Coordinates of N, CA and C in Angstrom, one line a residue:
M1 N -88.1 -95.6 -80.3 CA -87.1 -94.7 -80.0 C -85.8 -95.4 -80.4
P2 N -84.9 -94.8 -81.2 CA -83.7 -95.4 -81.6 C -82.6 -95.6 -80.5
D3 N -81.9 -96.5 -80.4 CA -80.6 -96.7 -79.6 C -79.7 -95.5 -79.5
L4 N -79.1 -95.0 -78.7 CA -78.1 -94.2 -78.6 C -76.5 -94.7 -78.9
P5 N -75.7 -94.2 -79.4 CA -75.8 -93.0 -80.1 C -76.4 -93.4 -81.5
V6 N -77.1 -92.3 -82.3 CA -77.5 -92.5 -83.6 C -77.2 -91.3 -84.3
T7 N -77.3 -91.6 -86.0 CA -76.6 -90.4 -86.6 C -77.8 -90.5 -87.8
F8 N -78.6 -89.2 -87.9 CA -79.4 -89.1 -88.9 C -78.6 -88.3 -90.0
R9 N -78.9 -88.8 -91.4 CA -78.1 -88.0 -92.5 C -79.1 -88.5 -93.5
P10 N -79.2 -87.6 -94.5 CA -80.0 -87.8 -95.7 C -79.2 -88.7 -96.7
G11 N -79.5 -90.1 -96.5 CA -78.7 -91.0 -97.6 C -78.5 -90.8 -98.9
R12 N -79.6 -90.7 -99.5 CA -79.8 -90.8 -100.8 C -79.2 -89.5 -101.7
T13 N -79.5 -88.4 -100.6 CA -79.2 -87.0 -101.3 C -77.6 -87.1 -101.1
R14 N -77.0 -87.8 -100.0 CA -75.6 -87.7 -99.9 C -74.9 -88.7 -100.9
A15 N -75.6 -89.8 -101.6 CA -74.8 -90.5 -102.2 C -74.9 -89.8 -103.8
V16 N -76.0 -89.1 -104.1 CA -76.2 -88.2 -105.3 C -75.0 -87.2 -105.4
L17 N -75.0 -86.6 -104.3 CA -74.0 -85.6 -104.1 C -72.6 -86.4 -104.3
L18 N -72.0 -86.9 -103.5 CA -71.0 -87.4 -103.6 C -70.5 -88.2 -105.2
G19 N -71.5 -88.9 -105.6 CA -71.5 -89.6 -106.8 C -71.2 -88.3 -107.9
S20 N -72.1 -87.4 -107.8 CA -71.9 -86.3 -108.9 C -70.4 -85.5 -108.7
G21 N -69.9 -85.3 -107.6 CA -69.0 -84.8 -107.4 C -67.7 -85.6 -107.9
V22 N -67.6 -87.0 -107.7 CA -66.8 -87.8 -108.3 C -66.7 -87.6 -109.8
M23 N -67.8 -88.0 -110.3 CA -68.2 -87.9 -111.7 C -67.7 -86.4 -112.5
I24 N -68.0 -85.4 -112.1 CA -67.6 -84.0 -112.5 C -66.1 -83.8 -112.5
F25 N -65.6 -84.3 -111.2 CA -64.1 -84.1 -111.0 C -63.2 -85.1 -111.9
L26 N -63.8 -86.2 -112.2 CA -63.3 -87.1 -113.2 C -63.4 -86.8 -114.8
T27 N -64.7 -86.2 -115.1 CA -64.7 -85.8 -116.3 C -63.8 -84.6 -116.7
I28 N -64.0 -83.6 -115.8 CA -63.0 -82.3 -116.0 C -61.7 -82.7 -116.3
T29 N -61.2 -83.7 -115.3 CA -59.8 -84.3 -115.4 C -59.4 -84.8 -116.8
V30 N -60.4 -85.6 -117.2 CA -60.1 -86.3 -118.5 C -60.1 -85.4 -119.8
I31 N -61.2 -84.4 -119.6 CA -61.2 -83.4 -120.7 C -59.8 -82.6 -120.7
S32 N -59.4 -82.1 -119.5 CA -58.1 -81.5 -119.6 C -57.0 -82.3 -120.0
L33 N -57.0 -83.5 -119.7 CA -55.9 -84.5 -120.4 C -56.0 -84.7 -122.0
L34 N -57.1 -84.8 -122.5 CA -57.5 -84.7 -123.9 C -57.2 -83.9 -124.7
L35 N -57.5 -82.7 -124.1 CA -57.3 -81.1 -125.0 C -55.8 -80.8 -125.1
E36 N -55.4 -81.1 -126.3 CA -54.1 -81.1 -126.7 C -53.5 -79.8 -126.6
Q37 N -54.4 -78.8 -127.0 CA -53.9 -77.5 -127.0 C -53.4 -76.8 -125.6
L38 N -53.9 -77.4 -124.6 CA -53.7 -77.1 -123.2 C -52.4 -77.1 -122.7
G39 N -51.9 -76.2 -122.1 CA -50.5 -76.2 -121.3 C -50.6 -76.7 -120.1
P40 N -49.6 -77.2 -119.4 CA -49.7 -77.6 -117.9 C -50.4 -76.8 -116.9
G41 N -50.2 -75.5 -117.1 CA -51.0 -74.9 -116.2 C -52.5 -74.7 -116.2
E42 N -52.7 -74.6 -117.6 CA -54.3 -74.8 -117.9 C -54.8 -76.1 -117.6
R43 N -54.1 -77.2 -117.6 CA -54.4 -78.4 -117.5 C -54.8 -78.5 -115.8
L44 N -53.7 -77.8 -115.2 CA -53.8 -77.8 -113.5 C -55.2 -76.9 -113.2
S45 N -55.4 -75.9 -113.7 CA -56.4 -75.3 -113.3 C -57.8 -75.8 -113.7
F46 N -57.8 -76.5 -114.7 CA -58.9 -77.6 -114.9 C -59.3 -78.6 -113.8
I47 N -57.9 -79.2 -113.3 CA -58.2 -80.3 -112.4 C -58.5 -79.4 -111.0
V48 N -57.8 -78.4 -110.8 CA -58.4 -77.7 -109.4 C -59.8 -77.1 -109.4
T49 N -60.2 -76.8 -110.6 CA -61.8 -76.7 -110.7 C -62.7 -77.7 -110.5
G50 N -62.0 -78.9 -111.1 CA -63.0 -80.1 -110.6 C -62.7 -80.4 -109.4
G51 N -61.6 -80.1 -108.7 CA -61.6 -80.4 -107.2 C -62.6 -79.7 -106.3
L52 N -62.6 -78.3 -106.8 CA -63.4 -77.5 -105.8 C -65.0 -77.8 -106.2
V53 N -65.3 -78.1 -107.4 CA -66.7 -78.7 -107.4 C -66.8 -79.6 -106.4
F54 N -66.0 -80.8 -106.5 CA -66.1 -81.9 -105.4 C -66.1 -81.3 -104.3
W55 N -65.3 -80.6 -103.7 CA -65.2 -79.8 -102.2 C -66.4 -79.6 -102.0
V56 N -67.1 -78.7 -102.5 CA -68.1 -77.9 -102.6 C -69.4 -79.0 -102.3
L57 N -69.5 -80.0 -103.2 CA -70.5 -81.1 -103.1 C -70.3 -81.9 -101.9
A58 N -69.1 -82.3 -101.5 CA -68.7 -82.9 -100.4 C -69.1 -82.2 -99.0
L59 N -68.9 -80.8 -99.1 CA -69.5 -80.0 -97.9 C -71.0 -80.3 -97.6
L60 N -71.7 -80.0 -99.0 CA -73.2 -80.2 -98.9 C -73.7 -81.6 -98.4
A61 N -72.6 -82.4 -98.6 CA -73.1 -84.1 -98.4 C -72.8 -84.4 -97.1
R62 N -71.9 -83.5 -96.2 CA -71.5 -83.7 -94.7 C -72.6 -83.6 -93.7
V63 N -73.5 -83.0 -94.1 CA -74.9 -82.6 -93.2 C -75.2 -83.8 -92.3
R64 N -75.3 -83.7 -91.1 CA -75.8 -84.9 -90.2 C -76.4 -84.4 -89.0
V65 N -77.0 -84.9 -88.0 CA -77.4 -84.9 -86.8 C -77.0 -86.0 -86.2
V66 N -76.3 -86.0 -85.0 CA -75.7 -87.1 -84.2 C -76.4 -86.9 -82.7
A67 N -77.0 -88.0 -82.5 CA -77.4 -87.7 -81.0 C -77.0 -88.9 -80.0
D68 N -76.6 -88.5 -79.1 CA -75.9 -89.3 -78.0 C -76.6 -89.1 -76.6
D69 N -76.1 -89.8 -75.5 CA -76.7 -89.7 -74.3 C -76.6 -88.1 -73.5
A70 N -75.5 -87.3 -74.1 CA -75.5 -86.2 -73.5 C -75.9 -85.1 -74.1
G71 N -76.3 -85.2 -75.7 CA -77.1 -84.2 -76.2 C -77.1 -84.6 -77.9
V72 N -77.2 -83.5 -78.6 CA -76.9 -83.6 -80.0 C -75.9 -82.7 -80.7
T73 N -75.4 -83.2 -81.5 CA -74.5 -82.3 -82.5 C -75.1 -82.1 -84.0
V74 N -75.4 -81.1 -84.3 CA -75.9 -80.8 -85.7 C -74.6 -80.2 -86.5
V75 N -74.4 -81.0 -87.6 CA -73.5 -80.7 -88.6 C -74.1 -79.9 -89.8
N76 N -74.1 -78.9 -90.0 CA -74.5 -78.4 -91.3 C -73.3 -78.0 -92.2
I77 N -73.5 -77.3 -93.3 CA -72.6 -77.0 -94.4 C -71.3 -76.5 -93.9
A78 N -71.6 -75.4 -93.1 CA -70.2 -74.8 -92.9 C -70.0 -74.8 -91.3
S79 N -71.1 -75.4 -90.4 CA -70.8 -75.2 -89.1 C -71.2 -76.4 -88.2
R80 N -70.8 -76.5 -87.2 CA -71.1 -77.5 -86.3 C -71.4 -77.0 -84.9
R81 N -72.5 -77.5 -84.4 CA -73.1 -76.9 -83.1 C -73.4 -78.1 -82.0
R82 N -72.9 -78.1 -80.9 CA -73.3 -79.2 -80.0 C -74.3 -78.7 -78.8
L83 N -75.2 -79.3 -78.6 CA -76.4 -78.9 -77.8 C -76.7 -80.1 -77.0
D84 N -77.0 -79.6 -75.7 CA -77.4 -80.5 -74.6 C -79.1 -81.0 -74.7
W85 N -79.2 -81.9 -74.4 CA -80.7 -82.2 -74.6 C -81.7 -81.3 -74.2
A86 N -81.3 -80.6 -72.7 CA -82.4 -79.5 -72.3 C -82.6 -78.3 -73.1
E87 N -81.4 -77.8 -73.9 CA -81.7 -76.8 -75.0 C -82.6 -76.9 -76.0
I88 N -83.1 -78.4 -76.3 CA -84.0 -78.5 -77.5 C -85.5 -78.6 -76.9
L89 N -86.1 -77.6 -77.2 CA -87.6 -77.4 -76.8 C -88.3 -78.0 -77.8
Q90 N -88.1 -78.2 -79.1 CA -89.2 -78.6 -80.1 C -88.4 -79.2 -81.4
V91 N -88.8 -80.3 -82.0 CA -88.2 -80.4 -83.1 C -89.4 -80.6 -84.3
N92 N -88.9 -79.6 -85.2 CA -90.3 -79.2 -86.2 C -89.6 -79.9 -87.8
L93 N -90.9 -80.4 -88.1 CA -90.8 -80.9 -89.9 C -91.9 -80.8 -90.4
R94 N -92.2 -79.4 -90.6 CA -93.5 -79.0 -91.3 C -93.7 -79.1 -92.6
P95 N -95.0 -79.4 -93.1 CA -95.0 -79.7 -94.8 C -94.5 -78.4 -95.4
G96 N -93.5 -78.6 -96.4 CA -92.9 -77.7 -97.1 C -91.4 -77.4 -96.6
D97 N -91.3 -77.8 -95.3 CA -90.0 -77.3 -94.8 C -89.0 -77.8 -95.7
P98 N -87.7 -77.3 -95.9 CA -86.6 -78.0 -96.7 C -85.8 -79.0 -95.7
W99 N -86.0 -78.8 -94.5 CA -85.2 -79.4 -93.4 C -85.7 -79.4 -91.9
V100 N -85.3 -80.1 -90.9 CA -85.9 -80.0 -89.7 C -85.3 -78.7 -88.9
F101 N -86.0 -78.2 -88.3 CA -85.7 -76.9 -87.3 C -85.8 -77.5 -85.7
L102 N -84.8 -77.0 -85.3 CA -84.7 -77.3 -83.8 C -85.1 -75.8 -82.9
N103 N -86.3 -75.8 -82.3 CA -86.5 -74.6 -81.5 C -85.6 -74.9 -80.2
L104 N -84.8 -73.7 -79.9 CA -83.7 -73.9 -78.8 C -84.4 -73.0 -77.5
S105 N -83.8 -73.3 -76.4 CA -84.3 -72.6 -75.1 C -83.9 -71.2 -75.0
D106 N -82.9 -70.6 -75.8 CA -82.4 -69.4 -76.1 C -83.3 -68.4 -76.7
G107 N -84.4 -69.2 -77.5 CA -85.2 -68.3 -78.4 C -84.9 -68.5 -79.7
T108 N -84.0 -69.0 -80.2 CA -83.5 -69.1 -81.4 C -84.0 -70.5 -82.1
S109 N -83.8 -70.6 -83.6 CA -84.3 -71.7 -84.1 C -83.0 -72.3 -84.8
L110 N -82.7 -73.5 -84.9 CA -81.4 -74.0 -85.6 C -81.8 -75.0 -86.9
P111 N -81.5 -74.5 -87.8 CA -81.7 -75.6 -89.2 C -80.9 -76.9 -88.8
A112 N -81.4 -78.1 -88.9 CA -80.7 -79.2 -88.7 C -80.9 -79.9 -90.5
L113 N -80.0 -79.7 -90.9 CA -80.0 -80.1 -92.6 C -79.7 -81.8 -92.7
G114 N -79.5 -82.3 -91.6 CA -79.1 -83.9 -91.6 C -80.4 -84.5 -91.9
I115 N -81.6 -83.8 -91.5 CA -82.9 -84.6 -91.8 C -83.7 -83.5 -92.9
Q116 N -83.7 -84.1 -94.0 CA -84.3 -83.4 -94.9 C -85.1 -84.2 -95.9
P117 N -86.2 -83.7 -96.2 CA -87.1 -84.7 -96.9 C -87.2 -84.7 -98.4
G118 N -85.8 -84.2 -99.1 CA -85.7 -84.0 -100.4 C -85.8 -85.1 -101.2
L119 N -84.9 -86.2 -101.2 CA -85.0 -87.3 -102.2 C -86.0 -88.5 -101.3
D120 N -86.4 -88.3 -100.2 CA -86.8 -89.6 -99.3 C -87.5 -88.9 -98.2
K121 N -88.8 -88.6 -98.5 CA -89.6 -87.9 -97.6 C -89.9 -88.8 -96.3
K122 N -90.4 -90.0 -96.8 CA -90.6 -90.9 -95.5 C -89.6 -91.1 -94.6
H123 N -88.2 -91.3 -95.1 CA -87.2 -91.8 -94.2 C -87.1 -90.2 -93.2
A124 N -87.1 -89.1 -94.1 CA -86.9 -87.9 -93.2 C -88.0 -87.7 -92.0
I125 N -89.2 -88.1 -92.4 CA -90.2 -88.1 -91.3 C -90.1 -89.0 -90.4
T126 N -89.4 -90.3 -90.6 CA -89.1 -91.2 -89.7 C -88.0 -90.8 -88.6
D127 N -86.9 -90.2 -89.3 CA -85.7 -89.6 -88.8 C -86.4 -88.4 -87.9
A128 N -87.2 -87.5 -88.3 CA -87.7 -86.4 -87.3 C -88.7 -86.7 -86.3
T129 N -89.3 -87.8 -86.5 CA -90.1 -88.4 -85.6 C -89.1 -89.0 -84.2
A130 N -88.3 -90.0 -84.7 CA -87.4 -90.4 -83.7 C -86.4 -89.3 -83.0
L131 N -86.2 -88.3 -83.5 CA -85.5 -87.2 -82.9 C -86.3 -86.5 -82.1
R132 N -87.6 -86.3 -82.4 CA -88.5 -85.7 -81.5 C -88.9 -86.6 -80.4
A133 N -89.1 -87.3 -80.7 CA -89.1 -88.6 -79.3 C -88.1 -88.5 -78.4
L134 N -86.6 -88.5 -78.9 CA -85.6 -88.6 -78.2 C -85.4 -87.1 -77.4
A135 N -85.9 -86.1 -77.9 CA -85.8 -84.9 -77.5 C -86.5 -84.6 -76.2
E136 N -87.9 -85.2 -76.5 CA -88.9 -85.3 -75.4 C -88.6 -86.3 -74.3
A137 N -87.9 -87.2 -74.5 CA -87.8 -88.2 -73.3 C -86.5 -87.9 -72.6
R138 N -85.6 -86.9 -72.9 CA -84.4 -86.7 -72.5 C -84.2 -85.2 -71.8
S139 N -85.2 -84.5 -72.7 CA -85.0 -82.8 -72.1 C -85.7 -82.7 -70.7
I140 N -84.9 -82.0 -69.9 CA -85.7 -81.7 -68.5 C -86.4 -80.7 -68.6
R141 N -87.7 -80.8 -68.3 CA -88.8 -79.9 -68.2 C -89.0 -79.4 -66.9
D142 N -89.7 -78.2 -66.8 CA -89.8 -78.0 -65.4 C -91.4 -78.4 -65.1
P143 N -91.1 -78.9 -63.7 CA -92.7 -79.6 -63.2 C -93.7 -78.6 -63.3
E144 N -94.8 -79.1 -64.0 CA -96.0 -78.2 -63.6 C -96.5 -77.9 -62.2
P145 N -96.9 -76.6 -62.0 CA -97.4 -76.4 -60.6 C -98.6 -77.2 -60.2
S146 N -98.6 -77.5 -58.6 CA -99.7 -78.5 -58.6 C -100.7 -77.5 -57.8

């Protein structure tokens, strides 16, 4: 079991997304500056488009799951949710799943995009197993009747 606090995130996927975003932004910017027939407004629109592409890729790269003593924070593409350990009933990463799903005490399931097998399946399985062990060790369960 890892020491807390711990952050789970798809490292290789993140590197690819941010690297691609920088390259796309730089390429579009250079092209806009090299095209002599473009006016200042058109050049600016090229650069803004490159910036928007980078922003979207940065949003995709920000996903993570942060576990600490009090609970778990799940940061997905456009949302952030804080959970107490007791709210997490199960941590699932089944074959074919695009990312981990957290089954919650309110009957819902929350995707946790910070653990995904995309480019590094072994790392994702290790992270999912660690999060599962933390959830099982820290959640409060009703004692079984004797």
